[in-house]
């Protein structure tokens, strides 16, 4: 990244609040570092893709920010406060493969789980929580399937259920782990539309993303990650062959759409 | 029915309830083997507790043994985390060692304590009414009734209070963690309840039946419902039913009560496994047969829509063209006729309008994998379900 680029990013982000700030984050599995000294500032209202090769620590980064993994070192701030104080502001869409879809529950019930955070311990979801869950199902076009057992849904439908579950949390920051992985065209369009709606509402969305071709089309901000942070900033400024090569190690070329 | 008989059945039913609740979550978390480990490895805890208290129903003994149960889980997880062995191996390493320590402790002190391995493994439900809970000369019923009654009350209370938390952390631990419901805390809570239940039920029904009562009712219920609350209720019902009918089976055969209850549990599972409406063997076999026929139907319809030549559509030669057995061709032809998808004029088969529309839709579904278009076909045909 050139000096000039640095300057531009600083300027554009200084006008906005910082939604997520990661300082000196190091995460290790069995003392083998997966993320190495990551510093990251994510401005409010961006649609950000995290890209990098397999094993680059993309999911680990998200999980560490969300307190699911305990980092070896470093600190995480969500709107300048620790995550444990800001849970209500954050929603999470895990990888679809991370749960057992044979679990005895329905689509509506899974989406209702999104309201549990605002309820806290012991209290049960009430009628209005159920109503919010139904609205979220409607948004992702899954209302007709509300009483379907979750194993009876297609992969794309399951992904939309996960998305609805995050929407019902009515958060300010959304973390999504490979939401486009193995979904059909309808679901991909549904996800894109929701991402755009979220951006319109000035929400911050952070997406672990695999398909480099679609980065310029879907996102306005990007972070290159490969154990260390390679670069972060606006797609139009830093999504180039230079950073791709640095991240993926080989001479990478992607035709960036103007 | 004597009062002792009634008491035995009440105790057995309460044990079944206390076991079915944590058992349901263990089955859903794919941790059924952990209950086996706990039920064996609490033996040293029971023995040491018995040396101290001289009473198998003492709360201190239950506490000590429950701690051993939780230690088992911690040890298993610790060994597993080293990455050298898998979970099942870790379980297989931990519980026989702890169990055998208990066995040696009993053998070394067998002369002066009333505790033997048979009783530990199989329990002695028939004797439970003899050990009474007496306060200032008033008989308040069998001690084990009080012990297991208390455990049931606590377990049901915890279940009602933390149902939502248990559900979300069992289904999606990552989400639970991000929402602030520590999966670790819930995991060890569940392990503690499982350990306490195991110890409390142990005296009455023994180590082997405790495992059966935890796993079998939950596994049976799992085959019948897609709703967690119903699964819990069904599991409790299956447990209680097996406990009571097992008691009467033992009565009729003059056999071990715990053995009879376990046998009934096994038979109930087998029966449900065969006849459960969606996941049962018979239903699955029937569905697979239907799917085979429907795929054949689709191949047949596609053949008709692709070929205008008369010789390709002659009713007598169809099976040659598609290379099928006569029986299969007949089944498919009948199915297509029954659904008004084909008509036969002078031995020449052709698609009706309905048949054409169906073929088009089905093919477009297979090509695009677009679910919404064929929701109504799904009702009629198994092929497009799941």
XYZ file of C-alpha atoms in Angstrom:
644
model
C 0.000 0.000 0.000
C 1.342 3.420 -0.912
C 1.606 6.432 1.373
C -1.103 8.072 -0.625
C -3.503 5.208 -0.013
C -2.824 5.319 3.685
C -3.730 8.936 3.720
C -6.979 8.447 1.834
C -8.185 5.661 4.104
C -7.405 7.651 7.215
C -9.403 10.552 5.903
C -12.443 8.567 4.826
C -12.595 6.615 8.048
C -12.000 9.551 10.347
C -15.345 11.013 9.320
C -17.050 7.841 10.535
C -17.165 6.152 13.909
C -15.152 2.977 14.350
C -17.521 0.039 14.815
C -14.931 -2.652 15.521
C -11.383 -2.110 16.693
C -8.949 -5.008 16.982
C -5.575 -4.388 18.646
C -2.568 -6.718 18.600
C -4.776 -9.803 18.365
C -2.907 -13.103 18.433
C -4.784 -16.408 18.478
C -3.154 -19.821 18.719
C -4.359 -23.419 18.607
C -2.062 -25.556 20.721
C 0.550 -22.774 20.696
C 0.556 -22.625 16.906
C -0.418 -19.074 15.912
C -3.402 -18.869 13.593
C -3.647 -15.108 13.757
C -0.534 -13.086 14.341
C -0.648 -9.581 15.792
C -3.722 -8.294 13.968
C -4.588 -4.595 14.086
C -7.870 -3.751 12.419
C -10.287 -0.842 12.399
C -13.673 -1.349 10.785
C -15.581 1.898 10.195
C -19.312 2.040 10.838
C -21.590 1.369 7.879
C -19.219 -0.582 5.625
C -19.938 -3.865 3.877
C -16.636 -5.612 4.406
C -15.321 -8.861 2.954
C -12.570 -10.784 4.732
C -10.615 -12.681 2.099
C -7.650 -15.003 2.293
C -6.617 -18.574 1.527
C -7.800 -21.619 3.498
C -6.328 -21.641 6.976
C -5.691 -17.889 6.864
C -7.641 -17.439 10.104
C -10.720 -15.708 8.661
C -13.266 -17.617 10.779
C -10.897 -17.481 13.725
C -10.806 -13.685 13.481
C -14.605 -13.475 13.636
C -14.863 -16.009 16.446
C -12.244 -14.167 18.478
C -14.046 -10.850 18.052
C -17.263 -12.543 19.235
C -15.613 -14.060 22.293
C -16.186 -17.634 21.086
C -12.420 -18.241 21.031
C -10.084 -16.949 23.685
C -7.159 -15.055 22.165
C -3.582 -15.447 23.375
C -3.118 -11.691 23.361
C -4.764 -8.506 22.210
C -7.966 -6.594 22.759
C -11.274 -6.176 20.955
C -13.487 -3.113 21.169
C -17.003 -2.801 19.807
C -17.896 0.896 19.646
C -15.074 1.488 22.088
C -16.284 -0.969 24.733
C -15.439 -4.631 25.368
C -17.566 -7.173 23.510
C -19.129 -8.536 26.713
C -20.758 -5.121 27.267
C -21.892 -4.745 23.637
C -23.456 -8.129 22.848
C -26.801 -6.513 22.015
C -25.148 -4.609 19.147
C -23.743 -7.696 17.451
C -25.318 -10.531 15.437
C -23.543 -13.629 14.171
C -24.221 -15.993 11.255
C -22.020 -19.072 11.774
C -20.987 -21.436 8.997
C -23.934 -23.584 8.012
C -21.949 -26.757 8.577
C -21.241 -25.895 12.215
C -24.553 -27.227 13.526
C -26.479 -30.500 13.437
C -29.445 -29.904 11.122
C -31.131 -33.070 12.407
C -31.764 -31.286 15.691
C -35.459 -31.579 16.606
C -36.599 -28.040 15.908
C -38.400 -25.929 13.305
C -37.340 -23.003 11.129
C -39.353 -20.562 13.259
C -37.785 -21.894 16.444
C -34.247 -21.445 15.114
C -34.996 -17.852 14.124
C -36.541 -17.225 17.549
C -33.164 -18.192 19.066
C -31.929 -14.847 17.744
C -34.075 -13.121 20.381
C -32.536 -15.057 23.274
C -29.673 -12.602 23.660
C -31.980 -9.684 24.424
C -33.937 -11.879 26.838
C -30.966 -12.890 28.970
C -30.914 -15.942 31.225
C -34.093 -17.793 32.264
C -36.678 -15.450 30.667
C -38.674 -16.977 27.832
C -39.541 -15.575 24.417
C -43.005 -13.998 24.292
C -45.497 -13.246 21.574
C -43.644 -10.160 20.349
C -40.390 -12.128 20.018
C -42.216 -14.688 17.924
C -43.683 -11.885 15.828
C -40.202 -10.466 15.238
C -39.015 -13.932 14.187
C -41.905 -14.252 11.718
C -41.040 -10.849 10.226
C -37.436 -11.913 9.774
C -38.579 -15.126 8.076
C -40.717 -13.019 5.758
C -37.699 -10.844 4.874
C -35.670 -13.827 3.704
C -38.668 -15.347 1.898
C -38.938 -18.317 4.238
C -42.316 -17.632 5.854
C -44.061 -20.541 4.068
C -41.501 -22.886 5.660
C -41.824 -21.652 9.232
C -43.029 -24.968 10.658
C -40.717 -27.132 8.560
C -38.259 -29.282 10.470
C -34.840 -27.825 9.690
C -33.406 -31.010 8.131
C -36.231 -30.842 5.576
C -34.860 -27.571 4.175
C -32.406 -27.234 1.297
C -28.913 -25.876 1.949
C -29.845 -22.436 0.656
C -32.984 -22.359 2.776
C -30.974 -23.305 5.845
C -28.622 -20.424 5.130
C -31.567 -18.037 4.866
C -32.851 -19.311 8.231
C -29.477 -18.442 9.746
C -29.643 -15.020 8.134
C -33.160 -14.451 9.517
C -31.903 -15.441 12.951
C -29.265 -12.711 12.760
C -31.765 -10.143 11.425
C -34.112 -10.733 14.343
C -31.347 -9.615 16.695
C -31.709 -6.144 15.197
C -28.008 -5.521 15.730
C -25.695 -2.752 14.533
C -22.874 -5.058 13.455
C -23.353 -8.344 11.593
C -20.682 -11.028 11.329
C -21.280 -13.696 8.685
C -19.082 -16.739 8.145
C -19.232 -17.770 4.479
C -22.945 -17.123 3.938
C -22.568 -17.774 0.199
C -21.012 -21.197 0.658
C -22.920 -23.775 -1.394
C -26.163 -21.824 -1.833
C -28.475 -21.640 -4.834
C -28.970 -18.527 -6.950
C -32.205 -17.506 -5.183
C -30.489 -17.537 -1.820
C -27.461 -15.656 -3.132
C -29.736 -12.887 -4.421
C -31.723 -12.879 -1.159
C -28.507 -12.488 0.835
C -27.221 -9.705 -1.418
C -30.483 -7.791 -1.109
C -30.368 -8.051 2.645
C -26.736 -6.933 2.736
C -27.694 -3.865 0.707
C -30.628 -3.124 2.999
C -28.375 -3.384 6.024
C -25.914 -0.963 4.488
C -28.743 1.473 3.725
C -29.647 1.357 7.422
C -25.995 2.242 8.215
C -25.308 -1.188 9.726
C -21.815 -2.617 9.577
C -21.528 -6.035 7.921
C -18.413 -8.213 8.041
C -18.436 -11.256 5.781
C -15.917 -14.074 5.433
C -15.928 -14.474 1.680
C -14.395 -16.952 -0.727
C -15.371 -15.841 -4.191
C -12.863 -13.164 -5.155
C -14.681 -12.397 -8.409
C -17.704 -10.995 -6.585
C -15.835 -8.867 -4.043
C -15.994 -5.594 -6.040
C -19.643 -6.188 -6.853
C -20.929 -7.052 -3.371
C -18.649 -5.153 -1.006
C -17.254 -1.659 -0.494
C -14.577 -2.563 2.044
C -12.126 -5.443 2.149
C -9.576 -6.989 4.494
C -6.854 -9.258 3.163
C -5.826 -11.811 5.716
C -3.260 -14.568 5.814
C -2.337 -15.220 9.439
C -1.180 -11.615 9.408
C -3.226 -8.731 8.136
C -2.077 -7.869 4.621
C -4.270 -4.855 3.945
C -7.610 -3.304 4.845
C -9.538 -0.479 3.250
C -11.980 0.525 0.498
C -12.342 -2.039 -2.278
C -11.760 0.570 -4.974
C -8.399 1.505 -3.466
C -6.850 -1.738 -2.312
C -8.535 -4.601 -4.169
C -5.706 -5.082 -6.639
C -3.383 -7.757 -7.977
C -0.605 -6.594 -5.699
C -2.540 -7.318 -2.489
C -4.021 -10.508 -3.916
C -0.563 -11.796 -4.703
C 0.688 -10.847 -1.234
C -2.249 -12.685 0.345
C -2.446 -15.782 -1.792
C 1.266 -16.151 -2.371
C 1.021 -16.807 -6.090
C 0.835 -14.354 -8.901
C -2.836 -13.585 -8.660
C -4.847 -11.702 -11.228
C -8.476 -10.722 -10.914
C -10.207 -8.460 -13.382
C -11.525 -5.699 -11.183
C -14.751 -4.281 -12.501
C -14.776 -0.540 -12.821
C -50.588 -54.841 44.968
C -48.722 -54.434 48.235
C -47.372 -51.091 49.382
C -43.814 -52.355 48.817
C -44.683 -53.165 45.194
C -46.195 -49.724 44.749
C -43.119 -48.104 46.283
C -40.801 -50.004 43.946
C -42.779 -48.877 40.921
C -42.818 -45.262 42.081
C -39.046 -45.343 42.666
C -38.428 -46.952 39.272
C -40.633 -44.352 37.555
C -38.906 -41.458 39.310
C -35.513 -42.862 38.300
C -36.786 -43.081 34.716
C -37.873 -39.419 34.777
C -34.621 -38.249 36.370
C -32.619 -40.118 33.712
C -34.689 -39.246 30.632
C -34.227 -35.476 31.014
C -30.402 -35.228 30.979
C -30.402 -38.278 28.673
C -32.298 -36.362 25.981
C -29.622 -33.661 25.892
C -26.803 -36.218 25.998
C -28.281 -37.986 22.955
C -28.688 -34.692 21.058
C -25.120 -33.681 21.934
C -23.891 -37.090 20.723
C -22.492 -37.768 24.178
C -24.325 -40.987 25.000
C -21.039 -42.734 25.797
C -20.243 -40.135 28.442
C -23.175 -41.405 30.540
C -21.653 -44.885 30.368
C -18.342 -43.466 31.548
C -19.922 -41.505 34.390
C -22.007 -44.450 35.588
C -18.901 -46.606 35.975
C -16.340 -44.098 37.147
C -18.418 -42.818 40.058
C -17.758 -46.134 41.778
C -14.642 -44.971 43.656
C -16.602 -41.887 44.750
C -19.376 -44.108 46.072
C -16.945 -46.409 47.867
C -15.048 -43.579 49.543
C -18.338 -41.884 50.390
C -19.610 -45.127 51.859
C -16.506 -45.550 54.046
C -17.110 -42.096 55.452
C -20.886 -42.134 55.834
C -21.755 -45.852 56.077
C -24.989 -44.975 54.250
C -25.618 -45.394 50.515
C -28.297 -42.695 50.566
C -26.320 -40.024 52.355
C -26.205 -36.652 50.567
C -22.437 -36.492 51.176
C -21.948 -39.770 49.330
C -24.039 -38.511 46.421
C -22.008 -35.314 46.334
C -18.655 -37.137 46.434
C -19.694 -39.554 43.706
C -21.097 -36.742 41.554
C -17.758 -34.938 41.831
C -16.060 -38.119 40.562
C -18.491 -38.043 37.626
C -17.538 -34.478 36.727
C -13.839 -35.333 37.159
C -14.368 -38.125 34.610
C -15.709 -35.619 32.086
C -12.830 -33.224 32.750
C -10.266 -36.027 32.347
C -11.859 -37.242 29.123
C -11.857 -33.729 27.690
C -8.281 -33.141 28.821
C -7.005 -36.313 27.141
C -9.028 -35.487 24.034
C -7.581 -31.967 23.869
C -4.047 -33.303 23.652
C -5.054 -34.345 20.140
C -3.320 -37.706 20.557
C -6.524 -39.753 20.777
C -10.169 -39.312 19.800
C -13.032 -38.834 22.246
C -14.212 -42.452 22.299
C -10.667 -43.632 23.042
C -10.343 -41.064 25.815
C -13.600 -42.322 27.365
C -12.363 -45.906 27.052
C -9.162 -44.945 28.858
C -10.657 -43.014 31.750
C -13.648 -44.918 33.053
C -12.229 -48.462 33.356
C -9.326 -47.090 35.397
C -11.584 -45.184 37.791
C -14.006 -48.110 37.953
C -11.262 -50.588 38.744
C -9.938 -48.359 41.509
C -13.422 -48.655 42.979
C -13.389 -52.435 42.526
C -10.056 -52.746 44.355
C -11.270 -50.459 47.143
C -14.313 -52.685 47.642
C -12.279 -55.913 47.522
C -9.725 -54.635 50.037
C -12.431 -53.635 52.488
C -15.166 -56.116 51.635
C -14.954 -57.790 55.030
C -16.298 -54.919 57.020
C -18.518 -53.030 54.546
C -21.848 -53.993 53.131
C -21.237 -53.216 49.462
C -20.682 -55.667 46.668
C -19.996 -55.402 42.959
C -23.184 -57.160 41.892
C -25.281 -54.611 43.716
C -23.285 -51.795 42.133
C -23.655 -53.130 38.601
C -27.233 -54.308 38.728
C -28.694 -52.510 41.740
C -31.338 -54.071 43.887
C -34.630 -52.334 43.347
C -36.484 -55.081 45.207
C -34.694 -54.202 48.456
C -35.218 -50.457 48.241
C -38.467 -50.445 50.314
C -36.591 -52.024 53.258
C -34.325 -49.064 53.818
C -36.777 -46.663 55.467
C -36.504 -42.960 56.189
C -37.557 -42.662 59.833
C -37.602 -39.422 61.800
C -38.449 -39.543 65.535
C -40.192 -42.863 65.098
C -42.317 -41.753 62.114
C -41.897 -43.796 58.921
C -41.696 -41.403 55.960
C -41.209 -44.064 53.255
C -38.138 -45.593 51.589
C -34.964 -43.512 51.689
C -34.263 -43.931 47.979
C -37.725 -42.521 47.234
C -36.707 -39.312 48.982
C -33.322 -39.202 47.311
C -34.585 -39.745 43.790
C -37.668 -37.578 44.419
C -35.423 -34.678 45.363
C -33.251 -35.242 42.295
C -36.322 -35.286 40.012
C -37.573 -32.019 41.522
C -34.192 -30.329 41.053
C -33.758 -31.690 37.514
C -37.234 -30.607 36.398
C -36.727 -27.204 38.039
C -33.416 -26.683 36.252
C -34.916 -27.867 32.960
C -37.790 -25.401 33.174
C -35.488 -22.546 34.194
C -32.775 -23.185 31.601
C -34.671 -24.860 28.762
C -33.955 -22.070 26.301
C -30.262 -21.942 27.234
C -29.857 -25.717 26.986
C -31.608 -25.751 23.633
C -29.521 -23.013 22.020
C -26.194 -24.276 23.386
C -26.978 -27.836 22.291
C -28.022 -26.771 18.798
C -25.443 -24.045 18.171
C -22.736 -23.561 20.798
C -21.156 -20.736 18.767
C -24.367 -18.710 18.751
C -24.914 -19.424 22.458
C -21.415 -18.111 23.219
C -21.918 -14.967 21.128
C -25.248 -14.296 22.884
C -23.585 -14.580 26.292
C -24.847 -18.025 27.341
C -21.577 -19.739 28.202
C -21.651 -23.181 26.532
C -18.936 -24.274 28.988
C -21.092 -23.431 32.006
C -24.127 -25.206 30.513
C -22.006 -28.203 29.541
C -20.683 -28.695 33.053
C -24.115 -27.965 34.509
C -25.539 -30.778 32.400
C -22.629 -33.048 33.375
C -23.221 -32.317 37.075
C -26.936 -33.082 36.769
C -26.118 -36.294 34.877
C -23.644 -37.320 37.577
C -26.005 -36.568 40.461
C -28.838 -38.412 38.688
C -26.577 -41.381 38.037
C -25.491 -41.613 41.667
C -29.013 -41.152 42.959
C -30.376 -43.839 40.646
C -27.402 -46.130 41.065
C -28.398 -47.656 44.377
C -31.862 -48.436 43.067
C -31.110 -49.702 39.574
C -27.340 -50.179 39.198
C -24.792 -48.915 36.720
C -25.978 -50.663 33.578
C -29.641 -49.767 33.871
C -28.822 -46.123 34.586
C -27.195 -45.902 31.160
C -30.134 -47.673 29.534
C -32.637 -45.338 31.196
C -30.677 -42.274 30.083
C -30.120 -43.233 26.469
C -32.842 -45.639 25.294
C -35.928 -43.475 26.024
C -34.283 -40.409 24.458
C -33.154 -42.362 21.398
C -36.666 -43.777 21.010
C -38.261 -40.330 21.343
C -35.804 -38.920 18.787
C -37.261 -41.219 16.138
C -40.772 -39.935 16.704
C -40.656 -36.160 16.856
C -39.054 -33.049 15.460
C -39.814 -30.937 18.511
C -37.484 -30.794 21.499
C -40.251 -30.346 24.092
C -42.148 -33.335 22.697
C -38.928 -35.325 22.605
C -38.463 -34.698 26.344
C -42.072 -35.641 27.110
C -41.928 -38.791 24.969
C -38.618 -39.819 26.545
C -40.100 -39.463 30.031
C -43.181 -41.471 28.980
C -41.126 -44.271 27.427
C -38.920 -44.398 30.540
C -41.845 -44.590 32.964
C -43.718 -47.095 30.790
C -40.644 -49.354 30.598
C -40.013 -49.014 34.327
C -43.523 -50.102 35.297
C -44.001 -52.801 32.672
C -40.452 -54.037 33.343
C -41.334 -54.390 36.994
C -44.351 -56.571 36.184
C -42.345 -58.582 33.670
C -39.804 -59.311 36.413
C -42.669 -60.151 38.753
C -44.136 -62.624 36.249
C -40.789 -64.195 35.327
C -39.402 -64.025 38.859
C -36.341 -62.309 37.333
C -34.159 -59.270 38.056
C -36.185 -56.052 37.986
C -33.415 -53.935 36.509
C -32.734 -56.570 33.859
C -36.408 -56.718 32.917
C -36.742 -52.935 32.703
C -33.707 -52.768 30.407
C -35.155 -55.524 28.227
C -38.433 -53.642 27.879
C -36.486 -50.482 26.985
C -34.707 -52.413 24.242
C -37.936 -53.834 22.853
C -39.693 -50.474 22.895
C -36.810 -48.963 20.946
C -36.804 -51.838 18.456
C -40.535 -51.528 17.910
C -40.377 -47.769 17.340
C -37.301 -48.179 15.145
C -39.359 -50.439 12.912
C -42.647 -48.563 12.774
C -41.855 -44.869 13.418
C -43.781 -42.886 10.773
C -40.891 -40.965 9.194
C -37.578 -42.306 10.457
C -38.618 -45.915 11.075
C -37.086 -48.704 8.995
C -40.381 -49.647 7.355
C -41.186 -46.046 6.452
C -37.687 -45.525 5.048
C -37.830 -48.713 2.965
C -41.266 -47.783 1.677
C -40.076 -44.282 0.808
C -37.033 -45.621 -1.024
C -39.221 -47.970 -3.034
C -41.551 -45.082 -3.915
C -38.600 -42.934 -4.917
C -37.275 -45.677 -7.182
C -40.630 -45.954 -8.908
C -40.971 -42.191 -9.239
C -37.523 -41.788 -10.737
C -38.487 -44.507 -13.209
C -41.711 -42.637 -13.902
C -39.767 -39.493 -14.643
C -37.359 -41.325 -16.955
C -40.370 -42.797 -18.730
C -42.143 -39.446 -19.108
C -38.942 -37.841 -20.332
C -38.549 -40.584 -22.908
C -42.073 -39.884 -24.156
C -41.509 -36.147 -24.359
C -38.210 -36.624 -26.217
C -39.481 -39.085 -28.831
C -42.171 -38.504 -31.401
C -41.522 -41.707 -33.366
C -44.305 -44.233 -32.952
C -42.011 -47.221 -32.566
C -40.398 -45.569 -29.551
C -43.777 -45.155 -27.887
C -45.423 -48.496 -28.545
C -46.762 -49.972 -25.348
C -45.248 -53.407 -26.099
C -41.775 -52.159 -26.959
C -41.368 -49.485 -24.350
C -39.508 -51.736 -21.970
C -37.039 -52.681 -24.688
C -36.314 -49.060 -25.453
C -35.786 -48.048 -21.882
C -34.207 -51.402 -21.094
C -36.412 -52.324 -18.148
C -37.918 -55.477 -16.699
C -41.564 -56.126 -17.534
C -42.696 -55.763 -13.901
C -41.085 -52.385 -13.533
C -42.540 -51.164 -16.822
C -45.996 -52.261 -15.746
C -45.765 -50.488 -12.363
C -44.585 -47.298 -13.983
C -47.216 -47.446 -16.716
C -49.958 -47.954 -14.141
C -48.694 -45.116 -11.985
C -48.584 -42.749 -14.941
C -52.078 -43.783 -16.014
C -53.449 -43.417 -12.502
C -52.127 -39.845 -12.347
C -53.567 -39.015 -15.800
C -50.132 -38.252 -17.159
C -50.323 -40.482 -20.205
C -52.983 -41.786 -22.561
C -52.843 -44.917 -24.700
C -54.359 -44.820 -28.185
C -54.029 -47.991 -30.257
C -51.036 -49.188 -28.247
C -49.241 -45.886 -28.698
C -48.441 -44.063 -25.469
C -48.425 -40.284 -25.394
C -48.221 -37.613 -22.729
C -51.338 -35.774 -21.624
C -51.209 -32.017 -20.975
C -50.793 -32.747 -17.276
C -47.988 -35.175 -18.025
C -46.196 -32.631 -20.172
C -46.490 -29.927 -17.528
C -45.312 -32.292 -14.820
C -42.286 -33.425 -16.811
C -41.303 -29.856 -17.565
C -41.566 -28.792 -13.944
C -39.754 -31.808 -12.603
C -36.902 -31.405 -15.069
C -36.580 -27.704 -14.394
C -36.444 -28.527 -10.685
C -33.685 -31.048 -11.196
C -31.729 -28.635 -13.372
C -32.140 -25.462 -11.292
C -32.701 -27.082 -7.891
C -35.341 -24.403 -7.334
C -37.527 -25.583 -4.507
C -40.361 -23.091 -4.601
C -41.661 -24.194 -8.011
C -42.622 -27.688 -7.040
C -44.020 -27.323 -3.534
C -47.326 -28.819 -4.654
C -45.718 -31.774 -6.410
C -43.888 -32.578 -3.203
C -47.201 -33.401 -1.577
C -47.883 -36.137 -4.149
C -44.411 -37.525 -4.629
C -41.730 -38.657 -2.275
C -38.961 -38.024 -4.740
C -38.739 -34.311 -4.140
C -38.785 -34.425 -0.381
C -35.584 -33.783 1.533
